């Protein structure tokens, strides 16, 4: 090899080393000391078995905290964080032209015609604005669901319930709307909800340890029956963060993700919301943690008493607190504090 070629190779090697050093330096610019301290200080609130992950939009995991007893591969129930998954599946059907958000439920569930509820739309269902009388007592709802043999049977029973208000007039958070929407998907897709969820959303996202199953004999629960892992659920969040794209696959259209970011409520419409969401508006399957001009800039779909998945579209990161067991109280204020710490490190261009 000539001296000239040796010099060129040396220069290339030095350049490569510089670029590698530059990349490593960039990856190490975050200081998560405050977040570590906050998580340690709130260990009693969050429980011992918790995984925390933060994913930057440039497809980089920038923070991960777990323990040897409960890690990011461990499966656990995610409760109401299931709603976000169900809403995404509905939007896949919208993308394919099989459904419209303004379709009347009665087109797919004829039972609603018998009880003069032919005005309720899929959009009303995904935004908890069906107007159907609901009960926010979780344990009572769990007991009642056991008497049904299928999601179809449960949703048909909703058709006979009393009307609390006209559809679209007020918001009442619960399980009725999302379960109706899931039954519509069953009718449109001609397969059980859990099969469609696996084939159309979970498999393409490589969420191999996520499922909707029922162990107590009750029907599958699209509003709160998913089990997942931190690794799996983060894949879903990353897909949303990347405008519906996961790796080289477009799982949801950009228009579908944008629709899921549009606010469907205002404070005066909210009749009932859980403690974890007081003061927040709702989109489709998730809550607006931050918003601007009728559009959410950060969304979250907290599970009852624990798991808290969030996407900050403005700052460009996904955040997940994943817990093993249901906690004894909701932690909305704590998660707002943790988000403020993360925002200091990943500030973006948000106003």
mmCIF file of C-alpha atoms in Angstrom:
data_model
loop_
_atom_site.group_PDB
_atom_site.id
_atom_site.type_symbol
_atom_site.label_atom_id
_atom_site.label_comp_id
_atom_site.label_asym_id
_atom_site.label_seq_id
_atom_site.Cartn_x
_atom_site.Cartn_y
_atom_site.Cartn_z
ATOM 1 C CA UNK A 1 0.000 0.000 0.000
ATOM 2 C CA UNK A 2 1.350 3.442 -0.934
ATOM 3 C CA UNK A 3 2.040 6.152 1.615
ATOM 4 C CA UNK A 4 -0.704 8.239 0.014
ATOM 5 C CA UNK A 5 -3.271 5.458 0.497
ATOM 6 C CA UNK A 6 -2.096 4.935 4.073
ATOM 7 C CA UNK A 7 -2.639 8.623 4.839
ATOM 8 C CA UNK A 8 -6.114 8.524 3.290
ATOM 9 C CA UNK A 9 -7.021 5.408 5.328
ATOM 10 C CA UNK A 10 -5.710 7.050 8.494
ATOM 11 C CA UNK A 11 -7.790 10.165 7.857
ATOM 12 C CA UNK A 12 -10.912 8.029 7.244
ATOM 13 C CA UNK A 13 -10.281 6.103 10.453
ATOM 14 C CA UNK A 14 -9.873 9.310 12.436
ATOM 15 C CA UNK A 15 -13.072 10.676 10.919
ATOM 16 C CA UNK A 16 -14.955 7.487 11.798
ATOM 17 C CA UNK A 17 -13.657 7.626 15.368
ATOM 18 C CA UNK A 18 -14.693 11.266 15.634
ATOM 19 C CA UNK A 19 -18.194 10.533 14.389
ATOM 20 C CA UNK A 20 -18.507 7.603 16.787
ATOM 21 C CA UNK A 21 -17.324 9.761 19.667
ATOM 22 C CA UNK A 22 -19.748 12.482 18.602
ATOM 23 C CA UNK A 23 -22.658 10.042 18.572
ATOM 24 C CA UNK A 24 -21.738 8.655 21.987
ATOM 25 C CA UNK A 25 -21.384 12.172 23.349
ATOM 26 C CA UNK A 26 -24.808 13.090 22.035
ATOM 27 C CA UNK A 27 -26.302 9.945 23.580
ATOM 28 C CA UNK A 28 -24.837 10.916 26.945
ATOM 29 C CA UNK A 29 -26.119 14.492 27.060
ATOM 30 C CA UNK A 30 -29.137 13.555 29.186
ATOM 31 C CA UNK A 31 -28.865 13.850 32.946
ATOM 32 C CA UNK A 32 -31.451 11.570 34.528
ATOM 33 C CA UNK A 33 -30.327 12.109 38.102
ATOM 34 C CA UNK A 34 -33.456 14.079 39.003
ATOM 35 C CA UNK A 35 -35.697 11.405 37.486
ATOM 36 C CA UNK A 36 -33.878 8.638 39.345
ATOM 37 C CA UNK A 37 -34.244 10.595 42.583
ATOM 38 C CA UNK A 38 -37.966 11.235 41.993
ATOM 39 C CA UNK A 39 -38.642 7.562 41.267
ATOM 40 C CA UNK A 40 -36.731 6.524 44.379
ATOM 41 C CA UNK A 41 -38.580 9.075 46.514
ATOM 42 C CA UNK A 42 -41.942 7.772 45.251
ATOM 43 C CA UNK A 43 -41.157 4.076 45.496
ATOM 44 C CA UNK A 44 -43.941 3.528 48.016
ATOM 45 C CA UNK A 45 -46.480 5.133 45.671
ATOM 46 C CA UNK A 46 -45.383 3.302 42.526
ATOM 47 C CA UNK A 47 -44.600 -0.008 44.156
ATOM 48 C CA UNK A 48 -41.457 -2.119 43.991
ATOM 49 C CA UNK A 49 -42.284 -3.761 40.669
ATOM 50 C CA UNK A 50 -42.132 -0.976 38.113
ATOM 51 C CA UNK A 51 -40.433 -0.416 34.752
ATOM 52 C CA UNK A 52 -39.829 3.091 33.411
ATOM 53 C CA UNK A 53 -38.834 3.704 29.791
ATOM 54 C CA UNK A 54 -38.346 6.808 27.624
ATOM 55 C CA UNK A 55 -37.961 6.605 23.847
ATOM 56 C CA UNK A 56 -36.789 9.539 21.740
ATOM 57 C CA UNK A 57 -38.275 10.117 18.298
ATOM 58 C CA UNK A 58 -34.961 9.388 16.572
ATOM 59 C CA UNK A 59 -35.576 5.728 17.525
ATOM 60 C CA UNK A 60 -33.394 5.789 20.601
ATOM 61 C CA UNK A 61 -34.117 4.379 24.030
ATOM 62 C CA UNK A 62 -32.730 7.137 26.251
ATOM 63 C CA UNK A 63 -33.847 5.874 29.657
ATOM 64 C CA UNK A 64 -34.736 2.531 31.195
ATOM 65 C CA UNK A 65 -35.219 1.534 34.808
ATOM 66 C CA UNK A 66 -36.217 -1.957 35.947
ATOM 67 C CA UNK A 67 -35.333 -4.508 38.615
ATOM 68 C CA UNK A 68 -34.451 -8.183 38.639
ATOM 69 C CA UNK A 69 -37.890 -9.164 39.888
ATOM 70 C CA UNK A 70 -39.872 -7.212 37.269
ATOM 71 C CA UNK A 71 -38.317 -6.199 33.970
ATOM 72 C CA UNK A 72 -39.434 -4.919 30.582
ATOM 73 C CA UNK A 73 -40.172 -8.447 29.339
ATOM 74 C CA UNK A 74 -42.532 -9.299 32.212
ATOM 75 C CA UNK A 75 -46.241 -9.418 31.410
ATOM 76 C CA UNK A 76 -48.898 -7.650 33.484
ATOM 77 C CA UNK A 77 -52.468 -6.320 33.072
ATOM 78 C CA UNK A 78 -52.629 -2.770 31.710
ATOM 79 C CA UNK A 79 -56.310 -2.075 32.572
ATOM 80 C CA UNK A 80 -57.611 1.066 30.849
ATOM 81 C CA UNK A 81 -54.437 1.467 28.800
ATOM 82 C CA UNK A 82 -56.220 -1.203 26.705
ATOM 83 C CA UNK A 83 -58.528 1.500 25.340
ATOM 84 C CA UNK A 84 -55.751 3.094 23.300
ATOM 85 C CA UNK A 85 -55.061 -0.231 21.577
ATOM 86 C CA UNK A 86 -58.753 -0.744 20.827
ATOM 87 C CA UNK A 87 -59.105 2.769 19.387
ATOM 88 C CA UNK A 88 -56.087 2.127 17.136
ATOM 89 C CA UNK A 89 -57.663 -1.090 15.826
ATOM 90 C CA UNK A 90 -60.859 0.802 14.972
ATOM 91 C CA UNK A 91 -58.791 3.398 13.122
ATOM 92 C CA UNK A 92 -57.179 0.624 11.070
ATOM 93 C CA UNK A 93 -60.661 -0.308 9.845
ATOM 94 C CA UNK A 94 -61.272 3.352 9.041
ATOM 95 C CA UNK A 95 -57.998 3.458 7.086
ATOM 96 C CA UNK A 96 -59.150 0.463 5.063
ATOM 97 C CA UNK A 97 -62.488 2.081 4.252
ATOM 98 C CA UNK A 98 -64.432 -0.635 6.079
ATOM 99 C CA UNK A 99 -65.734 1.812 8.686
ATOM 100 C CA UNK A 100 -66.257 5.530 9.149
ATOM 101 C CA UNK A 101 -66.193 7.240 12.529
ATOM 102 C CA UNK A 102 -69.588 8.683 11.645
ATOM 103 C CA UNK A 103 -71.142 5.282 10.877
ATOM 104 C CA UNK A 104 -74.146 4.548 13.044
ATOM 105 C CA UNK A 105 -73.585 1.623 15.414
ATOM 106 C CA UNK A 106 -76.956 0.198 14.380
ATOM 107 C CA UNK A 107 -75.519 -0.562 10.924
ATOM 108 C CA UNK A 108 -73.413 -3.255 12.579
ATOM 109 C CA UNK A 109 -75.356 -4.034 15.772
ATOM 110 C CA UNK A 110 -79.059 -4.290 14.827
ATOM 111 C CA UNK A 111 -80.095 -4.657 18.470
ATOM 112 C CA UNK A 112 -79.755 -0.873 18.854
ATOM 113 C CA UNK A 113 -82.665 -0.363 16.457
ATOM 114 C CA UNK A 114 -85.020 -2.218 18.812
ATOM 115 C CA UNK A 115 -84.353 0.345 21.537
ATOM 116 C CA UNK A 116 -84.412 3.437 19.320
ATOM 117 C CA UNK A 117 -80.679 4.075 19.649
ATOM 118 C CA UNK A 118 -79.984 4.354 15.940
ATOM 119 C CA UNK A 119 -78.257 7.750 16.290
ATOM 120 C CA UNK A 120 -75.122 6.646 18.209
ATOM 121 C CA UNK A 121 -71.973 6.728 16.071
ATOM 122 C CA UNK A 122 -68.596 5.020 16.341
ATOM 123 C CA UNK A 123 -67.105 8.444 17.099
ATOM 124 C CA UNK A 124 -69.446 8.773 20.104
ATOM 125 C CA UNK A 125 -68.281 5.350 21.297
ATOM 126 C CA UNK A 126 -64.552 6.093 21.086
ATOM 127 C CA UNK A 127 -65.018 9.380 22.949
ATOM 128 C CA UNK A 128 -67.330 8.075 25.758
ATOM 129 C CA UNK A 129 -70.239 10.204 24.560
ATOM 130 C CA UNK A 130 -72.891 7.576 23.761
ATOM 131 C CA UNK A 131 -75.236 8.959 26.418
ATOM 132 C CA UNK A 132 -75.979 5.412 27.621
ATOM 133 C CA UNK A 133 -76.340 5.144 31.390
ATOM 134 C CA UNK A 134 -73.108 3.790 32.875
ATOM 135 C CA UNK A 135 -71.864 2.869 36.313
ATOM 136 C CA UNK A 136 -68.351 3.878 37.319
ATOM 137 C CA UNK A 137 -68.061 1.218 40.036
ATOM 138 C CA UNK A 138 -65.361 -1.046 38.681
ATOM 139 C CA UNK A 139 -65.998 -4.106 40.848
ATOM 140 C CA UNK A 140 -69.719 -4.038 40.105
ATOM 141 C CA UNK A 141 -69.024 -3.915 36.367
ATOM 142 C CA UNK A 142 -66.607 -6.841 36.610
ATOM 143 C CA UNK A 143 -69.231 -8.947 38.382
ATOM 144 C CA UNK A 144 -71.933 -8.030 35.866
ATOM 145 C CA UNK A 145 -69.754 -8.954 32.889
ATOM 146 C CA UNK A 146 -69.471 -12.560 34.095
ATOM 147 C CA UNK A 147 -73.105 -13.245 33.196
ATOM 148 C CA UNK A 148 -72.390 -12.732 29.477
ATOM 149 C CA UNK A 149 -71.005 -15.410 27.187
ATOM 150 C CA UNK A 150 -69.558 -13.117 24.515
ATOM 151 C CA UNK A 151 -68.779 -9.516 23.635
ATOM 152 C CA UNK A 152 -71.760 -9.625 21.267
ATOM 153 C CA UNK A 153 -74.091 -10.569 24.108
ATOM 154 C CA UNK A 154 -72.692 -7.867 26.378
ATOM 155 C CA UNK A 155 -72.987 -5.118 23.756
ATOM 156 C CA UNK A 156 -76.542 -6.192 22.890
ATOM 157 C CA UNK A 157 -77.381 -5.638 26.557
ATOM 158 C CA UNK A 158 -76.088 -2.058 26.287
ATOM 159 C CA UNK A 159 -78.745 -1.383 23.660
ATOM 160 C CA UNK A 160 -81.436 -1.942 26.293
ATOM 161 C CA UNK A 161 -79.904 0.361 28.898
ATOM 162 C CA UNK A 162 -81.459 3.700 29.804
ATOM 163 C CA UNK A 163 -80.278 6.853 28.089
ATOM 164 C CA UNK A 164 -78.635 9.369 30.409
ATOM 165 C CA UNK A 165 -78.390 12.094 27.776
ATOM 166 C CA UNK A 166 -78.380 12.531 24.021
ATOM 167 C CA UNK A 167 -75.316 11.199 22.255
ATOM 168 C CA UNK A 168 -72.557 13.790 21.936
ATOM 169 C CA UNK A 169 -73.994 15.999 24.683
ATOM 170 C CA UNK A 170 -71.822 14.893 27.590
ATOM 171 C CA UNK A 171 -68.852 12.677 28.462
ATOM 172 C CA UNK A 172 -68.977 9.769 30.905
ATOM 173 C CA UNK A 173 -65.810 7.699 31.147
ATOM 174 C CA UNK A 174 -66.370 3.966 31.300
ATOM 175 C CA UNK A 175 -66.306 0.694 29.401
ATOM 176 C CA UNK A 176 -69.498 0.913 27.344
ATOM 177 C CA UNK A 177 -68.373 3.030 24.376
ATOM 178 C CA UNK A 178 -65.107 1.241 23.615
ATOM 179 C CA UNK A 179 -66.724 -2.176 23.949
ATOM 180 C CA UNK A 180 -69.462 -1.171 21.510
ATOM 181 C CA UNK A 181 -66.803 0.018 19.050
ATOM 182 C CA UNK A 182 -64.984 -3.303 19.452
ATOM 183 C CA UNK A 183 -68.173 -5.227 18.707
ATOM 184 C CA UNK A 184 -68.615 -3.132 15.537
ATOM 185 C CA UNK A 185 -65.090 -4.182 14.526
ATOM 186 C CA UNK A 186 -66.055 -7.824 15.092
ATOM 187 C CA UNK A 187 -69.081 -7.432 12.837
ATOM 188 C CA UNK A 188 -67.133 -5.605 10.138
ATOM 189 C CA UNK A 189 -64.145 -7.965 10.288
ATOM 190 C CA UNK A 190 -66.210 -11.140 10.699
ATOM 191 C CA UNK A 191 -63.861 -12.431 13.396
ATOM 192 C CA UNK A 192 -63.614 -12.193 17.173
ATOM 193 C CA UNK A 193 -62.166 -8.983 18.533
ATOM 194 C CA UNK A 194 -59.099 -10.622 20.084
ATOM 195 C CA UNK A 195 -58.281 -12.384 16.791
ATOM 196 C CA UNK A 196 -58.543 -9.160 14.797
ATOM 197 C CA UNK A 197 -56.447 -7.317 17.390
ATOM 198 C CA UNK A 198 -53.702 -9.909 17.103
ATOM 199 C CA UNK A 199 -53.730 -10.147 13.302
ATOM 200 C CA UNK A 200 -54.031 -6.470 12.435
ATOM 201 C CA UNK A 201 -52.258 -4.576 15.234
ATOM 202 C CA UNK A 202 -50.256 -6.737 17.633
ATOM 203 C CA UNK A 203 -48.516 -8.998 15.117
ATOM 204 C CA UNK A 204 -47.401 -6.177 12.775
ATOM 205 C CA UNK A 205 -46.042 -4.318 15.812
ATOM 206 C CA UNK A 206 -44.230 -7.468 16.991
ATOM 207 C CA UNK A 207 -46.116 -7.247 20.298
ATOM 208 C CA UNK A 208 -45.793 -10.985 20.875
ATOM 209 C CA UNK A 209 -46.494 -10.907 24.617
ATOM 210 C CA UNK A 210 -49.619 -8.767 24.418
ATOM 211 C CA UNK A 211 -53.127 -10.230 24.341
ATOM 212 C CA UNK A 212 -56.745 -9.700 25.257
ATOM 213 C CA UNK A 213 -57.874 -12.731 27.213
ATOM 214 C CA UNK A 214 -60.328 -13.493 29.986
ATOM 215 C CA UNK A 215 -59.372 -15.900 32.746
ATOM 216 C CA UNK A 216 -62.623 -15.718 34.726
ATOM 217 C CA UNK A 217 -65.036 -16.867 32.035
ATOM 218 C CA UNK A 218 -66.322 -13.388 31.218
ATOM 219 C CA UNK A 219 -66.188 -12.002 27.663
ATOM 220 C CA UNK A 220 -63.052 -10.345 26.341
ATOM 221 C CA UNK A 221 -62.892 -6.737 27.554
ATOM 222 C CA UNK A 222 -61.611 -4.267 24.903
ATOM 223 C CA UNK A 223 -61.809 -1.428 27.419
ATOM 224 C CA UNK A 224 -59.574 -2.963 30.054
ATOM 225 C CA UNK A 225 -58.662 -6.564 29.384
ATOM 226 C CA UNK A 226 -55.221 -6.408 27.796
ATOM 227 C CA UNK A 227 -52.043 -7.812 29.279
ATOM 228 C CA UNK A 228 -48.727 -6.635 27.908
ATOM 229 C CA UNK A 229 -45.080 -5.973 28.690
ATOM 230 C CA UNK A 230 -43.210 -2.690 28.873
ATOM 231 C CA UNK A 231 -41.218 -3.633 25.757
ATOM 232 C CA UNK A 232 -44.384 -4.465 23.832
ATOM 233 C CA UNK A 233 -46.413 -1.425 24.837
ATOM 234 C CA UNK A 234 -43.504 0.865 24.031
ATOM 235 C CA UNK A 235 -43.609 -0.421 20.437
ATOM 236 C CA UNK A 236 -47.192 0.818 20.198
ATOM 237 C CA UNK A 237 -46.205 4.222 21.592
ATOM 238 C CA UNK A 238 -43.263 4.497 19.186
ATOM 239 C CA UNK A 239 -45.610 3.751 16.282
ATOM 240 C CA UNK A 240 -47.870 6.635 17.305
ATOM 241 C CA UNK A 241 -44.871 8.906 17.870
ATOM 242 C CA UNK A 242 -43.676 8.151 14.320
ATOM 243 C CA UNK A 243 -47.034 9.081 12.773
ATOM 244 C CA UNK A 244 -48.265 5.522 12.454
ATOM 245 C CA UNK A 245 -45.048 3.944 11.217
ATOM 246 C CA UNK A 246 -43.196 1.095 12.916
ATOM 247 C CA UNK A 247 -39.849 0.199 11.389
ATOM 248 C CA UNK A 248 -40.632 0.019 7.657
ATOM 249 C CA UNK A 249 -44.370 -0.659 8.081
ATOM 250 C CA UNK A 250 -47.175 1.929 8.077
ATOM 251 C CA UNK A 251 -49.473 0.478 10.746
ATOM 252 C CA UNK A 252 -51.788 3.495 10.873
ATOM 253 C CA UNK A 253 -52.041 6.299 8.359
ATOM 254 C CA UNK A 254 -50.786 9.718 9.395
ATOM 255 C CA UNK A 255 -54.387 10.918 9.016
ATOM 256 C CA UNK A 256 -55.562 8.271 11.498
ATOM 257 C CA UNK A 257 -52.971 9.310 14.090
ATOM 258 C CA UNK A 258 -53.939 12.940 13.564
ATOM 259 C CA UNK A 259 -57.601 12.035 14.101
ATOM 260 C CA UNK A 260 -56.645 10.337 17.369
ATOM 261 C CA UNK A 261 -55.070 13.613 18.489
ATOM 262 C CA UNK A 262 -58.165 15.742 17.891
ATOM 263 C CA UNK A 263 -60.001 16.729 21.080
ATOM 264 C CA UNK A 264 -63.566 15.466 21.367
ATOM 265 C CA UNK A 265 -64.517 17.151 24.653
ATOM 266 C CA UNK A 266 -64.404 20.456 26.445
ATOM 267 C CA UNK A 267 -64.513 20.872 30.253
ATOM 268 C CA UNK A 268 -68.233 21.689 30.373
ATOM 269 C CA UNK A 269 -69.109 18.394 28.628
ATOM 270 C CA UNK A 270 -67.396 16.126 31.163
ATOM 271 C CA UNK A 271 -69.892 14.609 33.578
ATOM 272 C CA UNK A 272 -67.629 11.904 34.977
ATOM 273 C CA UNK A 273 -63.866 11.363 34.754
ATOM 274 C CA UNK A 274 -61.568 9.278 36.996
ATOM 275 C CA UNK A 275 -59.285 11.008 39.467
ATOM 276 C CA UNK A 276 -56.269 10.391 37.215
ATOM 277 C CA UNK A 277 -57.811 12.569 34.513
ATOM 278 C CA UNK A 278 -59.449 15.452 36.361
ATOM 279 C CA UNK A 279 -59.241 18.635 34.297
ATOM 280 C CA UNK A 280 -58.155 16.849 31.101
ATOM 281 C CA UNK A 281 -59.925 16.631 27.763
ATOM 282 C CA UNK A 282 -60.403 13.417 25.806
ATOM 283 C CA UNK A 283 -59.507 12.465 22.255
ATOM 284 C CA UNK A 284 -60.126 8.931 20.879
ATOM 285 C CA UNK A 285 -59.083 6.287 23.397
ATOM 286 C CA UNK A 286 -56.723 8.579 25.318
ATOM 287 C CA UNK A 287 -56.507 11.764 27.369
ATOM 288 C CA UNK A 288 -54.936 15.048 26.287
ATOM 289 C CA UNK A 289 -52.160 15.762 28.785
ATOM 290 C CA UNK A 290 -51.251 18.915 26.865
ATOM 291 C CA UNK A 291 -53.191 20.581 24.072
ATOM 292 C CA UNK A 292 -53.209 23.501 21.676
ATOM 293 C CA UNK A 293 -55.942 24.822 19.355
ATOM 294 C CA UNK A 294 -58.240 21.823 19.747
ATOM 295 C CA UNK A 295 -55.481 19.275 19.246
ATOM 296 C CA UNK A 296 -53.559 17.215 21.784
ATOM 297 C CA UNK A 297 -49.802 17.718 21.767
ATOM 298 C CA UNK A 298 -49.341 14.995 24.407
ATOM 299 C CA UNK A 299 -51.627 12.008 24.933
ATOM 300 C CA UNK A 300 -51.857 9.409 27.687
ATOM 301 C CA UNK A 301 -54.053 6.403 28.406
ATOM 302 C CA UNK A 302 -53.467 5.597 32.075
ATOM 303 C CA UNK A 303 -54.457 2.208 33.398
ATOM 304 C CA UNK A 304 -56.452 2.015 36.583
ATOM 305 C CA UNK A 305 -54.113 2.534 39.564
ATOM 306 C CA UNK A 306 -50.853 1.982 37.771
ATOM 307 C CA UNK A 307 -49.493 1.756 34.235
ATOM 308 C CA UNK A 308 -49.138 5.148 32.552
ATOM 309 C CA UNK A 309 -48.279 5.266 28.811
ATOM 310 C CA UNK A 310 -47.784 8.668 27.175
ATOM 311 C CA UNK A 311 -46.644 10.189 23.886
ATOM 312 C CA UNK A 312 -45.423 13.781 23.747
ATOM 313 C CA UNK A 313 -45.716 14.610 20.050
ATOM 314 C CA UNK A 314 -44.442 18.142 20.498
ATOM 315 C CA UNK A 315 -41.196 17.269 22.293
ATOM 316 C CA UNK A 316 -40.809 14.026 20.387
ATOM 317 C CA UNK A 317 -40.691 11.270 22.996
ATOM 318 C CA UNK A 318 -42.693 8.333 24.344
ATOM 319 C CA UNK A 319 -42.815 7.691 28.086
ATOM 320 C CA UNK A 320 -44.009 4.601 29.914
ATOM 321 C CA UNK A 321 -44.382 3.702 33.563
ATOM 322 C CA UNK A 322 -45.352 0.033 33.658
ATOM 323 C CA UNK A 323 -46.382 -1.623 36.922
ATOM 324 C CA UNK A 324 -46.990 -5.234 37.870
ATOM 325 C CA UNK A 325 -49.837 -4.828 40.331
ATOM 326 C CA UNK A 326 -52.773 -2.447 40.661
ATOM 327 C CA UNK A 327 -51.901 0.287 43.121
ATOM 328 C CA UNK A 328 -54.277 1.548 45.766
ATOM 329 C CA UNK A 329 -54.730 5.026 44.315
ATOM 330 C CA UNK A 330 -54.231 6.881 41.073
ATOM 331 C CA UNK A 331 -51.054 8.903 40.657
ATOM 332 C CA UNK A 332 -51.912 11.690 38.216
ATOM 333 C CA UNK A 333 -50.000 14.398 40.040
ATOM 334 C CA UNK A 334 -46.920 12.220 40.375
ATOM 335 C CA UNK A 335 -46.860 11.524 36.640
ATOM 336 C CA UNK A 336 -47.189 15.223 35.893
ATOM 337 C CA UNK A 337 -44.164 15.851 38.116
ATOM 338 C CA UNK A 338 -42.187 13.100 36.403
ATOM 339 C CA UNK A 339 -43.138 14.484 32.993
ATOM 340 C CA UNK A 340 -41.883 17.924 34.004
ATOM 341 C CA UNK A 341 -38.495 16.366 34.835
ATOM 342 C CA UNK A 342 -38.374 14.593 31.472
ATOM 343 C CA UNK A 343 -39.373 17.794 29.672
ATOM 344 C CA UNK A 344 -36.329 19.542 31.113
ATOM 345 C CA UNK A 345 -34.105 16.990 29.380
ATOM 346 C CA UNK A 346 -36.103 16.696 26.136
ATOM 347 C CA UNK A 347 -37.394 20.215 25.682
ATOM 348 C CA UNK A 348 -38.140 20.326 21.947
ATOM 349 C CA UNK A 349 -39.654 23.516 20.538
ATOM 350 C CA UNK A 350 -42.900 23.513 22.501
ATOM 351 C CA UNK A 351 -44.479 26.737 23.675
#
